[in-house]
Short mmCIF file of C-alpha atoms in Angstrom, two decimals:
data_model
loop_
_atom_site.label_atom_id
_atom_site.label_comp_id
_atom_site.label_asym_id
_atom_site.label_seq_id
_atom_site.Cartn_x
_atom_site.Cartn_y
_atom_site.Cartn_z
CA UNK S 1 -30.64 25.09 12.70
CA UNK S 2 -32.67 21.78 13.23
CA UNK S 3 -31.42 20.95 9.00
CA UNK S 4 -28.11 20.89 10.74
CA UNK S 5 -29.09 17.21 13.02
CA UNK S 6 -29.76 15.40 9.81
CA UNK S 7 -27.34 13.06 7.87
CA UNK S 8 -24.95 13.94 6.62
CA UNK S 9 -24.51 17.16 8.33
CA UNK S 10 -24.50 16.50 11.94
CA UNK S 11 -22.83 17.98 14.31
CA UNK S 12 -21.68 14.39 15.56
CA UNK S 13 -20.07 13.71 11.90
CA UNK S 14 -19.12 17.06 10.98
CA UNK S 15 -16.07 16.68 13.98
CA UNK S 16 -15.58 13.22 13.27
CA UNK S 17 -14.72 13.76 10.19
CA UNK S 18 -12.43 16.80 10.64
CA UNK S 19 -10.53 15.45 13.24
CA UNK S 20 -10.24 12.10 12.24
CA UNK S 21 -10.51 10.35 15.37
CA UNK S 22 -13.74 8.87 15.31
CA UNK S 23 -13.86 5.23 13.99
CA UNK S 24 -17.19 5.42 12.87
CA UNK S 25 -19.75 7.91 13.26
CA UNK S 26 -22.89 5.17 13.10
CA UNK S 27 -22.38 3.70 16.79
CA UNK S 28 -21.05 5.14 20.14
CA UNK S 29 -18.10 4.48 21.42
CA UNK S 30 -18.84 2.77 24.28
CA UNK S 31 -21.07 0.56 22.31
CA UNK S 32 -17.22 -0.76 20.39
CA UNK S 33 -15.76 -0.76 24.35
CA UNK S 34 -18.81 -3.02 25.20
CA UNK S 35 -18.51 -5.54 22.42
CA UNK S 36 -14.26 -5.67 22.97
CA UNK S 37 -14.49 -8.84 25.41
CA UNK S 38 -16.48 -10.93 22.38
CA UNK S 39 -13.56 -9.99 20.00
CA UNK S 40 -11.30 -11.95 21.94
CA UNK S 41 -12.89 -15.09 21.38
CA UNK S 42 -13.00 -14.85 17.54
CA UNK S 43 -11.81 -17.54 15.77
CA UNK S 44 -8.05 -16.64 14.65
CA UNK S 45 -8.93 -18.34 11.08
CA UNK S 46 -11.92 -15.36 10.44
CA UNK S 47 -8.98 -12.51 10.79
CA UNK S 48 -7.69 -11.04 7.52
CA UNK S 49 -5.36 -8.21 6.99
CA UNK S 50 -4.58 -6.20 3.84
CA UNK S 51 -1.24 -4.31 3.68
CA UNK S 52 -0.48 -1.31 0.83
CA UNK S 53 3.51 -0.82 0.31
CA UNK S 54 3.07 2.50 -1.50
CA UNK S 55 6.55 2.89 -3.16
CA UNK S 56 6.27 7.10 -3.46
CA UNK S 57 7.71 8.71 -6.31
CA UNK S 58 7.79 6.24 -9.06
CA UNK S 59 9.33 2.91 -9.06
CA UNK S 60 11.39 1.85 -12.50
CA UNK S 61 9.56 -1.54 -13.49
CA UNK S 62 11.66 -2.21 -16.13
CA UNK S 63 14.39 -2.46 -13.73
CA UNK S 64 12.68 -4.09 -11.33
CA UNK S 65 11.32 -7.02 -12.77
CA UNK S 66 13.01 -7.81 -16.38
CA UNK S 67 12.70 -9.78 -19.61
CA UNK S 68 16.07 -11.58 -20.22
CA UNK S 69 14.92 -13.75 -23.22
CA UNK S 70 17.15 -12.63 -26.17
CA UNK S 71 15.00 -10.55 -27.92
CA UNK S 72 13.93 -8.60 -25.36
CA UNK S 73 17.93 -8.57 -23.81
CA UNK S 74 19.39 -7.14 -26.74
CA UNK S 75 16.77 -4.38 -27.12
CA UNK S 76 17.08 -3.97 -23.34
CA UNK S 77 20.94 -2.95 -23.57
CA UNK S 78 20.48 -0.99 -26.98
CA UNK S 79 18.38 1.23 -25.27
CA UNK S 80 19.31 1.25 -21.72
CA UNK S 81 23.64 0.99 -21.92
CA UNK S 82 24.05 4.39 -22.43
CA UNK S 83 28.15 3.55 -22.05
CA UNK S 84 29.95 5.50 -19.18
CA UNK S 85 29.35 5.06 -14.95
CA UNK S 86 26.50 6.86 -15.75
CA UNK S 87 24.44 4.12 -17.71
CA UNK S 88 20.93 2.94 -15.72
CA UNK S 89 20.98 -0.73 -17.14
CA UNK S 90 21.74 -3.99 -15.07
CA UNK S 91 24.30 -6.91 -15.40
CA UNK S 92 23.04 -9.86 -17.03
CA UNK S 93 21.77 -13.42 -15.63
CA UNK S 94 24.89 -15.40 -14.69
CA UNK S 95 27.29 -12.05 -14.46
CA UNK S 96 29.02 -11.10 -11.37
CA UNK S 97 26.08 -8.70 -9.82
CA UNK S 98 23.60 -9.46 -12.39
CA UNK S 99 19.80 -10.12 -12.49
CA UNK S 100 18.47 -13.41 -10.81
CA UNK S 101 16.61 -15.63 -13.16
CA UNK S 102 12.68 -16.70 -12.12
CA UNK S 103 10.74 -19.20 -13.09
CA UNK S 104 6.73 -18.46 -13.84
CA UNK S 105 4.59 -21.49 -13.00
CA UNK S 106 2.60 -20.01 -16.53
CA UNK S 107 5.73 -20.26 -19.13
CA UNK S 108 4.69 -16.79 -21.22
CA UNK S 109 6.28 -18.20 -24.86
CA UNK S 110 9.49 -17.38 -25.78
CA UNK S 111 9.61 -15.41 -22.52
CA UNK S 112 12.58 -15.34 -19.92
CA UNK S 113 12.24 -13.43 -16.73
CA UNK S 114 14.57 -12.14 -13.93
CA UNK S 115 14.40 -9.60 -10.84
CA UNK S 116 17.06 -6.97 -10.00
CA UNK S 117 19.72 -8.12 -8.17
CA UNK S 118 19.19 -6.89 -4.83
CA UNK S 119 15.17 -8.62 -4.47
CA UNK S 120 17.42 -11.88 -3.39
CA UNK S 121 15.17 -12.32 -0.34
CA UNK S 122 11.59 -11.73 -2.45
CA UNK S 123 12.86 -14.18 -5.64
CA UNK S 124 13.01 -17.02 -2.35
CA UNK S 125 9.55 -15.97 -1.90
CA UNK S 126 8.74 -15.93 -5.38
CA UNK S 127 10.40 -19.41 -5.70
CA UNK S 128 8.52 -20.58 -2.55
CA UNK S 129 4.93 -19.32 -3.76
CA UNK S 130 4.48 -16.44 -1.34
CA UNK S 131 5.00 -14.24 -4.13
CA UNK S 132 4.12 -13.45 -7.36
CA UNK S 133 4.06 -10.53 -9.88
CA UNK S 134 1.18 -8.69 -11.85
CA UNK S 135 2.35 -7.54 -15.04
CA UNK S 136 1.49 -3.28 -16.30
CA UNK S 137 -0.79 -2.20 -13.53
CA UNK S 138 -2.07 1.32 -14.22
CA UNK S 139 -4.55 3.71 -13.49
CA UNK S 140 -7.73 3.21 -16.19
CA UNK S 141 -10.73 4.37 -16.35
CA UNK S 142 -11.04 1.47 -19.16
CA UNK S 143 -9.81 -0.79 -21.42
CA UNK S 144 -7.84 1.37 -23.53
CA UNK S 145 -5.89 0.78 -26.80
CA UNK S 146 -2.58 3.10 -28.24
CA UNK S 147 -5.24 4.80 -31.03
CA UNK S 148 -7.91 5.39 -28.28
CA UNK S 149 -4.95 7.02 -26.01
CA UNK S 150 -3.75 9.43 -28.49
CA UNK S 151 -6.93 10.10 -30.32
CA UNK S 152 -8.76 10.62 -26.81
CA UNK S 153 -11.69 8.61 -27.73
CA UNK S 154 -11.80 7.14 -24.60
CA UNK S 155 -12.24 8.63 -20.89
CA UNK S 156 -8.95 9.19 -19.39
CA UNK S 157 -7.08 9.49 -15.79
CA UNK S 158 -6.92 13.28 -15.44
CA UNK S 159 -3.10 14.72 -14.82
CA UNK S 160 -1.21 11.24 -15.92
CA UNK S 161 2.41 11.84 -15.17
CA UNK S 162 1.80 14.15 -12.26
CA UNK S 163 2.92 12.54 -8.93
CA UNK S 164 0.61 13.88 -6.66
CA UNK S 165 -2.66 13.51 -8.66
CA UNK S 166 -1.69 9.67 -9.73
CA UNK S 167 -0.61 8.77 -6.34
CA UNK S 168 -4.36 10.05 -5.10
CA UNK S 169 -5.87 7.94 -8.43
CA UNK S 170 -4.12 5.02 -7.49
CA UNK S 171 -4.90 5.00 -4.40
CA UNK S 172 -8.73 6.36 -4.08
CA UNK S 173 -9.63 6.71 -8.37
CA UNK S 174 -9.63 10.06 -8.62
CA UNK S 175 -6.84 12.24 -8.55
CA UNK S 176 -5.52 15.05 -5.61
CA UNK S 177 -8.41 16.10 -3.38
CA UNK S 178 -10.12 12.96 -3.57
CA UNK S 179 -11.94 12.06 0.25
CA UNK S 180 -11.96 8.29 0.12
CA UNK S 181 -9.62 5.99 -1.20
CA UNK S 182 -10.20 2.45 -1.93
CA UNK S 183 -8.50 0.81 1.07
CA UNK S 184 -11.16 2.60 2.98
CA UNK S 185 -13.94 1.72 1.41
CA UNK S 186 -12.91 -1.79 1.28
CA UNK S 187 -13.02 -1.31 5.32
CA UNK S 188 -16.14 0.22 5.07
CA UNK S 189 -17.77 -3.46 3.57
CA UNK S 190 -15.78 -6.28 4.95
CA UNK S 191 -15.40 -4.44 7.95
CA UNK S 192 -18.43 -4.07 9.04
CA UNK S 193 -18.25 -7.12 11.46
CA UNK S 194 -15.39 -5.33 13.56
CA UNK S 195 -16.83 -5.17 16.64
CA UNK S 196 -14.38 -1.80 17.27
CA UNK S 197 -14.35 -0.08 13.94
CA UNK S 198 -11.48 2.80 15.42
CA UNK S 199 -8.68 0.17 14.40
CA UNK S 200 -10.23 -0.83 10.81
CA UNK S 201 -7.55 0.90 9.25
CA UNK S 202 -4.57 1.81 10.28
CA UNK S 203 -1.40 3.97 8.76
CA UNK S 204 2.00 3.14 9.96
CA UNK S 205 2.92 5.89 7.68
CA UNK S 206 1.05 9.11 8.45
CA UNK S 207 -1.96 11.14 6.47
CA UNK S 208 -3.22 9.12 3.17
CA UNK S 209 -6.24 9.29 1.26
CA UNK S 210 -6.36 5.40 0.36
CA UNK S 211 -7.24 4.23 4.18
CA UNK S 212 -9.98 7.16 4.19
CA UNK S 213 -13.34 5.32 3.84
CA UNK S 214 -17.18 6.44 3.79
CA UNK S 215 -17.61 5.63 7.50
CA UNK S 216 -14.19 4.61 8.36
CA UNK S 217 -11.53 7.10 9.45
CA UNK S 218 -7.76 5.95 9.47
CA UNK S 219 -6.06 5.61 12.42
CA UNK S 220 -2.36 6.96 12.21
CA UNK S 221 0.64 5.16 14.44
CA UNK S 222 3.77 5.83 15.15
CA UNK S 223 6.42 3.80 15.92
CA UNK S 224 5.61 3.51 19.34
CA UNK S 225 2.36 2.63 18.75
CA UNK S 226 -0.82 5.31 18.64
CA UNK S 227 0.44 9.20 18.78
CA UNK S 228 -0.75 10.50 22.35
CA UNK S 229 -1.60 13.95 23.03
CA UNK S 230 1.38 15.70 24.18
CA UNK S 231 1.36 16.33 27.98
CA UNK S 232 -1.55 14.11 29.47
CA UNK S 233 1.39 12.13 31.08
CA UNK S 234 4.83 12.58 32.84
CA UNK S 235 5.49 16.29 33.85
CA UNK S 236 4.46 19.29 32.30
CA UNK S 237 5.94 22.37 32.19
CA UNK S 238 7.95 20.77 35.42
CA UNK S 239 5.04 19.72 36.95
CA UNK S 240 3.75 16.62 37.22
CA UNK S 241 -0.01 17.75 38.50
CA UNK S 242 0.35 19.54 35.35
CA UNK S 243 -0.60 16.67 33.30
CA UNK S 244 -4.14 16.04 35.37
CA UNK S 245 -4.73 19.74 35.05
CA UNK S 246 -4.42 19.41 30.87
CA UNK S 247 -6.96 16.16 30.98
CA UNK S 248 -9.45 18.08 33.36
CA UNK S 249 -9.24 21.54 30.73
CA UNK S 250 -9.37 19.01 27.57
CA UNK S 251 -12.34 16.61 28.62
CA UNK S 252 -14.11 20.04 30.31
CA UNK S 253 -17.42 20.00 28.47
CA UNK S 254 -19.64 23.55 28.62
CA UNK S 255 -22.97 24.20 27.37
CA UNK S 256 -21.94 24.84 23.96
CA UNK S 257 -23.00 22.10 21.93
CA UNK S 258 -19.97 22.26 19.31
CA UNK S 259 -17.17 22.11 23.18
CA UNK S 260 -19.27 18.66 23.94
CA UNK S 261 -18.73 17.41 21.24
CA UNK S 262 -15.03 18.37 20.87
CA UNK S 263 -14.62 17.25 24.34
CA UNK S 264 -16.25 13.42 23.38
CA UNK S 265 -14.21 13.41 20.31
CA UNK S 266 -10.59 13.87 22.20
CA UNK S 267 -11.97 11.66 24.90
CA UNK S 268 -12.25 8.87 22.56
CA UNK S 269 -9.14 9.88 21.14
CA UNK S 270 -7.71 9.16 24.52
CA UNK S 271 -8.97 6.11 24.98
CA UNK S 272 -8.34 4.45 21.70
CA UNK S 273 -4.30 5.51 22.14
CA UNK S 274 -4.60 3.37 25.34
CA UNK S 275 -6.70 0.30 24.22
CA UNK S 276 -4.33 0.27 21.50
CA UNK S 277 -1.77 0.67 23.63
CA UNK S 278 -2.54 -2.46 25.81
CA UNK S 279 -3.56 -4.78 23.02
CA UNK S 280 0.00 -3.98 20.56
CA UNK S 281 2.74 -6.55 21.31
CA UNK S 282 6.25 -5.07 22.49
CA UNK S 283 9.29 -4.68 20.00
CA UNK S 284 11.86 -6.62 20.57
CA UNK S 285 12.51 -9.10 23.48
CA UNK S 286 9.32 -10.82 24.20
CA UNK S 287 7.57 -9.32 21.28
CA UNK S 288 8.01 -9.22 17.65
CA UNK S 289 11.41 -8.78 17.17
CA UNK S 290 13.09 -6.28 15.78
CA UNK S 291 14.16 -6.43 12.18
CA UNK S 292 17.98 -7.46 11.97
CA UNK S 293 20.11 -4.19 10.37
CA UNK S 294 19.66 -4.42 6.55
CA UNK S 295 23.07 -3.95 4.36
CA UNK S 296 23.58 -0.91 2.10
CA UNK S 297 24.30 -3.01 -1.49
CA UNK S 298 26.79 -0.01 -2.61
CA UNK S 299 28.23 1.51 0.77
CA UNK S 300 28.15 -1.89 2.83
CA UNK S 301 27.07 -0.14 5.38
CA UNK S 302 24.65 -1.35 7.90
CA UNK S 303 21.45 0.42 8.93
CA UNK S 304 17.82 0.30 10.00
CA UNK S 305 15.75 -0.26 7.36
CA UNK S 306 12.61 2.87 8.09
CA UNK S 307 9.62 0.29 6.31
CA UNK S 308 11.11 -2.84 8.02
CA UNK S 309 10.23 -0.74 11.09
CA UNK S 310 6.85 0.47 9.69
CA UNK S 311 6.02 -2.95 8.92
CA UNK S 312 7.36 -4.23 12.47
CA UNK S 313 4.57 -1.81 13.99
CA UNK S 314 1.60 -3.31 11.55
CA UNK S 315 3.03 -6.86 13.10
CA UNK S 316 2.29 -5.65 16.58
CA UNK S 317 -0.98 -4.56 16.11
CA UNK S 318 -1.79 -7.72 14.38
CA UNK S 319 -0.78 -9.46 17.63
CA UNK S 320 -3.68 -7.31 19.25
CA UNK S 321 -5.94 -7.98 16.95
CA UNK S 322 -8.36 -10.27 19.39
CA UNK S 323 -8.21 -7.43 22.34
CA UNK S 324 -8.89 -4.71 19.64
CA UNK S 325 -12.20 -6.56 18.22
CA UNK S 326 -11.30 -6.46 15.14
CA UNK S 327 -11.53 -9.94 11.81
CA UNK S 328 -10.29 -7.26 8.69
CA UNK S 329 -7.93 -4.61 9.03
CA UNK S 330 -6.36 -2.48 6.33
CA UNK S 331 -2.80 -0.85 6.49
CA UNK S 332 -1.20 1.28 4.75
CA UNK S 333 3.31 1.94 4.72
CA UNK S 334 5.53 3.38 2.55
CA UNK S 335 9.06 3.52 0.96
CA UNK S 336 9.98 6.54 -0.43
CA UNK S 337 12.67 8.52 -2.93
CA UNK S 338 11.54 6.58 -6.38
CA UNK S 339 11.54 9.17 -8.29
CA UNK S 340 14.99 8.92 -9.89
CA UNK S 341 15.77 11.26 -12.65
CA UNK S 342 18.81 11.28 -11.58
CA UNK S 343 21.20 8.83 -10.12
CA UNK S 344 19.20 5.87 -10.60
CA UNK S 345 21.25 2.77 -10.27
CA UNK S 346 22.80 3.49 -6.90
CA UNK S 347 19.86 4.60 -5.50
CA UNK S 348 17.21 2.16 -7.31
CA UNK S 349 19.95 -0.39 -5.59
CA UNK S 350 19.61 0.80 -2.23
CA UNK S 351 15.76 0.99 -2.55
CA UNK S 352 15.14 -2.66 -3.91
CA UNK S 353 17.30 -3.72 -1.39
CA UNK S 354 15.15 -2.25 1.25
CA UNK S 355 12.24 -3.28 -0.39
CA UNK S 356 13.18 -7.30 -0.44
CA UNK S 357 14.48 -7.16 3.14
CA UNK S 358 11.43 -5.56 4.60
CA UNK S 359 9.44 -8.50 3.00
CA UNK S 360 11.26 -10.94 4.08
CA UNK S 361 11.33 -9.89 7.77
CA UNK S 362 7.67 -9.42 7.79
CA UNK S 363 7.07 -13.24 6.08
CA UNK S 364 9.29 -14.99 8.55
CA UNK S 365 7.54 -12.16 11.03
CA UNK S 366 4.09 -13.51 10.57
CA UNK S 367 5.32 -17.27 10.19
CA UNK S 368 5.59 -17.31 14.25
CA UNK S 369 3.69 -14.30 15.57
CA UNK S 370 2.63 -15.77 18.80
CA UNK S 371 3.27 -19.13 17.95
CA UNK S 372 0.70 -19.01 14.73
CA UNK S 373 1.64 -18.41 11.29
CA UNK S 374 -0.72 -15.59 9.90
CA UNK S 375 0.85 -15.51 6.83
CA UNK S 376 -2.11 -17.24 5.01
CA UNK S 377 -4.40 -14.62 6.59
CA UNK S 378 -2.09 -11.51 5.67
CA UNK S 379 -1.44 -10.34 2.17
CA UNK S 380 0.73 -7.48 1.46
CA UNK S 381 0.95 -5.90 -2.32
CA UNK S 382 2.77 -3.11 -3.81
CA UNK S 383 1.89 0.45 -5.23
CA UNK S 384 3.31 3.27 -6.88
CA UNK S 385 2.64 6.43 -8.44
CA UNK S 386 3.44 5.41 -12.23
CA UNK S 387 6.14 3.60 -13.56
CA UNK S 388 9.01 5.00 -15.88
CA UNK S 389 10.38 5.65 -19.08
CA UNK S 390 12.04 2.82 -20.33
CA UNK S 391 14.02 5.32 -22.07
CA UNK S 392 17.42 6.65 -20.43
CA UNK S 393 17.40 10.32 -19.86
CA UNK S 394 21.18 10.03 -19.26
CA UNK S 395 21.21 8.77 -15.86
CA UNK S 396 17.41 8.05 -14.86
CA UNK S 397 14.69 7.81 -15.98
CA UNK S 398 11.52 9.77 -16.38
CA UNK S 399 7.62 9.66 -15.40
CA UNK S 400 5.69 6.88 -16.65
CA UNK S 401 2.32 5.09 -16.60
CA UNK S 402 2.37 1.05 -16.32
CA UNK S 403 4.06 -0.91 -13.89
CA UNK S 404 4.94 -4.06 -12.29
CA UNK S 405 4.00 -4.85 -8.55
CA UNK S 406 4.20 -7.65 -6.05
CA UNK S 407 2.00 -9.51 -4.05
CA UNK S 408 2.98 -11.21 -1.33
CA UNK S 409 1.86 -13.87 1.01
CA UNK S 410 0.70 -17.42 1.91
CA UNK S 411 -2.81 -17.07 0.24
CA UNK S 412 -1.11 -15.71 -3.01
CA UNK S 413 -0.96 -17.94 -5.70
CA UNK S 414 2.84 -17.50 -6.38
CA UNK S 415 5.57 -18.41 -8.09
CA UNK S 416 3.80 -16.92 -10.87
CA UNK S 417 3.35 -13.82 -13.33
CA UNK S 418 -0.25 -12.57 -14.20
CA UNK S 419 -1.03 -10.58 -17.29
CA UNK S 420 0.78 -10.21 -20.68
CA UNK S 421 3.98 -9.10 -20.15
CA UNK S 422 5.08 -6.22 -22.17
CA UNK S 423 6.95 -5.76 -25.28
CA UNK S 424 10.50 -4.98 -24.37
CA UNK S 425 11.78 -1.09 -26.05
CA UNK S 426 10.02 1.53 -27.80
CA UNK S 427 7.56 2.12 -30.49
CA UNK S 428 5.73 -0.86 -29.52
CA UNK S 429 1.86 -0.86 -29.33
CA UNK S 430 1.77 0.12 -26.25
CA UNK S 431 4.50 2.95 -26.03
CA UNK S 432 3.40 5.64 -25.34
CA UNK S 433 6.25 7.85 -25.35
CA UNK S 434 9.83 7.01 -24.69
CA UNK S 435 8.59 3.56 -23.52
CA UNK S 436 6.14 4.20 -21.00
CA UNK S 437 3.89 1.35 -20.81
CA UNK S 438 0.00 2.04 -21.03
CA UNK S 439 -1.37 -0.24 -18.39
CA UNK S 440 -2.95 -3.51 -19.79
CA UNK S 441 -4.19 -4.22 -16.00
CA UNK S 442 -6.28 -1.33 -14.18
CA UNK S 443 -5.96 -0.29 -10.90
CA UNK S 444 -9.76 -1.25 -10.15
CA UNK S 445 -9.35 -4.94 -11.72
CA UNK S 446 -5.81 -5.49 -8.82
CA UNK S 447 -7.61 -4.22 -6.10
CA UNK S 448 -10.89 -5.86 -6.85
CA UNK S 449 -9.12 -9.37 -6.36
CA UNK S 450 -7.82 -8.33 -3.41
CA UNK S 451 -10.94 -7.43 -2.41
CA UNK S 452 -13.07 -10.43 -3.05
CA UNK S 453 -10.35 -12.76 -1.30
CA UNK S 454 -10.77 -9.92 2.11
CA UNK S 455 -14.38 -10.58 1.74
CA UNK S 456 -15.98 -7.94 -0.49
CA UNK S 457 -18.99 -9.74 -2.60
CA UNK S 458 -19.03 -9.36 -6.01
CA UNK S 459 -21.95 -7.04 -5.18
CA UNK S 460 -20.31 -4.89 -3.64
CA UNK S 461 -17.13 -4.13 -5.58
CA UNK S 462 -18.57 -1.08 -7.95
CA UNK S 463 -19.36 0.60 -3.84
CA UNK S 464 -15.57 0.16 -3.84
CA UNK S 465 -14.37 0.78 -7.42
CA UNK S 466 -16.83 2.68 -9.26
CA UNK S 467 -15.46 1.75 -12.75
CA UNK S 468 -14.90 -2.26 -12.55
CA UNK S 469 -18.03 -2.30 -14.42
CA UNK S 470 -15.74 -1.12 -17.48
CA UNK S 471 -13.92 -4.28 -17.39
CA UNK S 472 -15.04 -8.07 -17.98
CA UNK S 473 -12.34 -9.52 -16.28
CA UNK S 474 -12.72 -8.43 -12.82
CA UNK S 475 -10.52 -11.16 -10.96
CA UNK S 476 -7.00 -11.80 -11.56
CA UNK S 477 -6.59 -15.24 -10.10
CA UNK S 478 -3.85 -14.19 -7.86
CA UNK S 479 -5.54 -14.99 -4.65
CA UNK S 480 -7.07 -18.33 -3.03
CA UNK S 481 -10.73 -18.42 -2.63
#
């Protein structure tokens, strides 16, 4: 079995890779523990953090962020006022409830723009320049015209329209199944100077395939910080020796080659859950506080807001960033329930409203975390699965392709919209069936600027995107050098 100790097929990696708890299989552990006391005198200004908002299911662009010149208006409420309490489209700029007018630093001619009504809190970001909007992102293999689409003359996304498979392509370029995504593999190059690679990337929002990297491994949290194996602490079973006893059977390490290596890889887990555990700031009083109750836009009811929470947790790690050795971390949360057939202006409402106070409370989060404002060092964007039908189906809307998304942060250039946006309607050039948009802006070319501004060299990008060779343009301009 000797063919079994050579890359990639080690014993060593084989684990690591099937429990997931390994940060990197290329140096020991200890070696990460030994180089933790360097980390904490890195220079705050070389940290960098990257932070996916996968909105799962769907999110209706054209609802999201809108073209109110008059052209584009009247076609909007021809096709979208279906008539009835039933009818998906939005109150106009000016009405009581209706869409709030923004301002592109790049006028787009004879172009008006506006964002639903409940993104109140991201248009003052927008209007500040910590935000700014990039116009029918899509999964592409490439460049792709309306005759290439239907005469498939040109390579393809497998399974468009299927949630599962686009959410994988979006997030790793292939679709469900896929073993790295691109958040990963972004960790895997401009992380390499982490001196602890176990907290390169981190999910506040369980299992995902776009924080799964070559030699990285996400690392999953909780709410309360890193999930700890149930029963190494407190009592057991009633008993509190109980809780030594489970340590001493878990760590026990036989002759067996394959129970050594187990043992190692669940001792490591143990220790990252408490390094972590040490270096996160508290919630709340004398930590980042918590995010204030957001309001229900149709109820009025006040609640907590799940991804202001999610996004509380990548805030405290942040805080920890100099005890966990680490200058570029990737995370990964999500919103859910955008995939609205049915029902969609109530709950397209709720969700936008969610949405725009989660961002906000993670800006003015970061503006004083610790007395520094990281907000120039920490860039959050927005993802989906597709976007919709501009089409009605009655009282939703159905699966799409293109979308708009979000970028936000103080080393965006905001205030701004990038690309050409979209013919508003159907039966447009790039309708593709009941008004879904096909993408003008890949995947690969959004990421890719993200990428060079976290410190990926132009190099280096095809290791990360294997098809930005397919376009020419391969930086957006959204991001400061």
């Amino acid at each position: 079995m000797d063919h079994m100790n050579t890359p990639p097929f080690s014993r060593r990696r084989f684990l690591a890779s099937m429990l997931g708890l390994a940060g990197t299989t290329a140096a020991p552990f200890a070696l990460n523990l030994a180089a933790m006391g360097n980390a904490a005198a890195q220079s705050a200004d070389d940290y960098k953090a990257m932070v996916c908002l996968f909105m799962a299911g769907g999110n209706d662009a054209f609802n999201t962020v809108l073209a109110t010149d008059n052209a584009s208006w009247t076609e909007y409420l021809r096709l979208r006022n279906t008539g009835g309490s039933d009818s998906i489209h939005l109150p106009g700029v000016g009405e009581t409830g209706g869409v709030l007018p923004v301002s592109p630093a790049s006028a787009q001619a004879g172009r008006a723009f506006a964002l639903h009504p409940q993104l109140g809190a991201l248009k003052s970001l927008f209007d500040n320049g910590r935000a700014a909007i990039v116009a029918n992102v899509g999964t592409l293999i490439g460049p792709t015209t309306l005759a290439q689409y239907k005469a498939r003359s040109v390579a393809l996304p497998p399974k468009l329209f299927s949630h599962n498979d686009q959410q994988s392509t979006w997030q790793s370029g292939a679709p469900e199944g896929a073993s790295t995504g691109w958040g990963g593999r972004i960790g895997d190059v401009a992380g390499a100077g982490n001196a602890n690679a176990t907290f390169t990337a981190i999910s506040a929002a369980g299992n995902t395939v776009f924080l799964s990297g070559r030699q990285v491994r996400q690392f999953q949290v909780g709410q309360a910080g890193a999930v700890p194996i149930r029963g190494l602490s407190g009592s057991l079973f009633g008993s509190t020796a109980g809780a030594g006893a489970l340590h001493a059977i878990i760590n026990e390490a036989g002759g067996d080659l394959i129970e050594q290596e187990h043992a190692a890889v669940v001792q490591r887990a143990i220790t990252s859950q408490g390094i972590l555990a040490g270096a996160m700031l508290p919630a709340g009083a004398g930590g980042v506080p918590n995010p204030t109750p957001y309001i229900h836009p149709v109820t009025g009811v006040a609640g907590v807001n799940p991804l202001a929470v999610q996004l509380q947790t990548v805030a405290r790690i942040i805080a920890g960033r100099g005890a966990l050795g680490v200058k570029r971390q990737v995370f990964y949360v999500t919103l859910g329930s955008f995939d609205t057939h049915d029902r969609q202006k109530v709950l397209h409402a709720d969700l936008m409203a969610r949405l725009a106070h989660a961002l906000a409370y993670f800006d003015s989060t970061l503006a004083a975390l610790q007395g520094v404002d990281l907000r120039r060092q920490v860039t959050t964007f927005t993802a989906s699965d597709f976007g919709r039908t501009f089409s009605s189906n009655g009282d939703g809307t159905d699966h799409g392709w293109g979308a708009h998304h979000f970028i936000v942060g103080g080393a965006v250039k905001g205030r701004d919209i990038y690309g050409a946006f979209p013919v508003t309607g159907v039966g447009h050039a790039l309708d593709v069936g009941s008004g879904a948009l096909l993408p003008t802006t890949s995947v690969d070319q959004y990421g890719a600027t993200l990428a060079r501004w976290f410190g990926v060299a132009d190099s280096q990008l095809a290791q990360v995107f294997p098809n930005i060779g397919n376009f020419s343009q391969r930086d957006l301009g959204f991001m400061t050098a």
